mmCIF file of C-alpha atoms in Angstrom:
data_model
loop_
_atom_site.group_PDB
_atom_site.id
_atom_site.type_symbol
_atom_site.label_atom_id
_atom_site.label_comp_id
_atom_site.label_asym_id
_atom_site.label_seq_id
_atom_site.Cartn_x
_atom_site.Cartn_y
_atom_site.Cartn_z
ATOM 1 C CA UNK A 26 0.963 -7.243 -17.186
ATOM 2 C CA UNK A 27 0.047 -5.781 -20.281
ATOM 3 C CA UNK A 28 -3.178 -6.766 -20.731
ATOM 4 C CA UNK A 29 -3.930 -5.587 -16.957
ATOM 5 C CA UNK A 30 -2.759 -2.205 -17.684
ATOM 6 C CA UNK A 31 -5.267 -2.043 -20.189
ATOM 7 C CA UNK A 32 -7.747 -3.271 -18.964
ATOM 8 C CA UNK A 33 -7.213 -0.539 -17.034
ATOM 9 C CA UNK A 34 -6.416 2.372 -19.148
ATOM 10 C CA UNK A 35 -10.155 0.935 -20.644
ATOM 11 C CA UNK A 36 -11.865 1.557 -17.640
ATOM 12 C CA UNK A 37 -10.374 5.066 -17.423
ATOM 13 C CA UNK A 38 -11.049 5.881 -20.444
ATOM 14 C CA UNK A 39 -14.929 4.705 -19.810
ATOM 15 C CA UNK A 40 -14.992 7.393 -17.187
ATOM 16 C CA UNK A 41 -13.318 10.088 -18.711
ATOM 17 C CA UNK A 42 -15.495 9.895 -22.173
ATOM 18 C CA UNK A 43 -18.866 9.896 -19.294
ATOM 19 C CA UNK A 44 -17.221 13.249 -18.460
ATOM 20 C CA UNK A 45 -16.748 14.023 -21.743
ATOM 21 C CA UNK A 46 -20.156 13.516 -23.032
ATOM 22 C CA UNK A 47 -21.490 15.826 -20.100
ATOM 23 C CA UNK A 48 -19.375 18.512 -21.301
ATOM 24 C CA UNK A 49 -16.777 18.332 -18.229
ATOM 25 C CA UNK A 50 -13.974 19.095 -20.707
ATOM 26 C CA UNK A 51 -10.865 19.835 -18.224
ATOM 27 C CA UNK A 52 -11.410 16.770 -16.012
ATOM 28 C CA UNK A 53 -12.015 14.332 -18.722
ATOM 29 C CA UNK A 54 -8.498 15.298 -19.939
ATOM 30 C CA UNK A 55 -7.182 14.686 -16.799
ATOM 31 C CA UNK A 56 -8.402 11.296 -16.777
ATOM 32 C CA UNK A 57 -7.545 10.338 -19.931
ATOM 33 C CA UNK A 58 -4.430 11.505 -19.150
ATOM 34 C CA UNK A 59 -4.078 8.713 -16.332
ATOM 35 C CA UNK A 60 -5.295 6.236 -18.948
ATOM 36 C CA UNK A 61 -1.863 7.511 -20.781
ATOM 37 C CA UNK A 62 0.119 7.243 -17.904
ATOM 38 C CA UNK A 63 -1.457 3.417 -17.177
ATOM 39 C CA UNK A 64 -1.038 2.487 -20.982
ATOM 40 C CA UNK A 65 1.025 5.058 -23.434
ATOM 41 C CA UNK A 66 -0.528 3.062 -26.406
ATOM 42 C CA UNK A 67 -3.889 3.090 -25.447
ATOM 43 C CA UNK A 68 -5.399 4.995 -29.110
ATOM 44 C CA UNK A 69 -8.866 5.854 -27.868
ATOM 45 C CA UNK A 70 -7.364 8.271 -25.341
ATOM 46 C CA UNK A 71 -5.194 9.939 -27.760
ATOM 47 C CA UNK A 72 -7.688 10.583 -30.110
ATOM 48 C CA UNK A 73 -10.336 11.695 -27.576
ATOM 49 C CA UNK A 74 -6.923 14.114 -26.271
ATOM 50 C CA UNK A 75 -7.352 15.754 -29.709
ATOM 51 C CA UNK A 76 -10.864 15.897 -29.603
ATOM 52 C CA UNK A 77 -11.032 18.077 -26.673
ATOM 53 C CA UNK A 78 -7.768 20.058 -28.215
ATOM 54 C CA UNK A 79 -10.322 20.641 -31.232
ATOM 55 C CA UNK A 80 -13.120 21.716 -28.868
ATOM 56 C CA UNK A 81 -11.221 24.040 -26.592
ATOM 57 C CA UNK A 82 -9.773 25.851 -29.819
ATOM 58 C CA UNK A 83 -6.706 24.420 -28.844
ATOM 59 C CA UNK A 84 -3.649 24.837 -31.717
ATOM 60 C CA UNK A 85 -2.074 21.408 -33.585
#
């Protein structure tokens, strides 16, 4: 089951970092978010989380 939620939480994370890269900030969290939700361990996610916390001006 493991593997299935991240295979998953990959192909979230595909779509969220598309929105990303388009500059659609607030719904690319949301989706990688869900990739969170799917897979708590999935890294990319996280770090792209911070990314955007970076971009928005967000605090630490």
């Amino acid at each position: 089951m493991k593997r299935l939620s991240s295979k998953k939480a990959a192909k979230l994370f595909e779509e969220a970092l598309h929105l990303h890269q388009h500059g659609k900030l607030a719904e690319a969290e949301q989706i990688y978010r869900k990739a969170l939700e799917v897979d708590p361990t999935h890294f990319d996610s996280w770090h792209m989380l911070g990314v955007i916390a970076i971009q928005a001006g967000m605090p630490a």
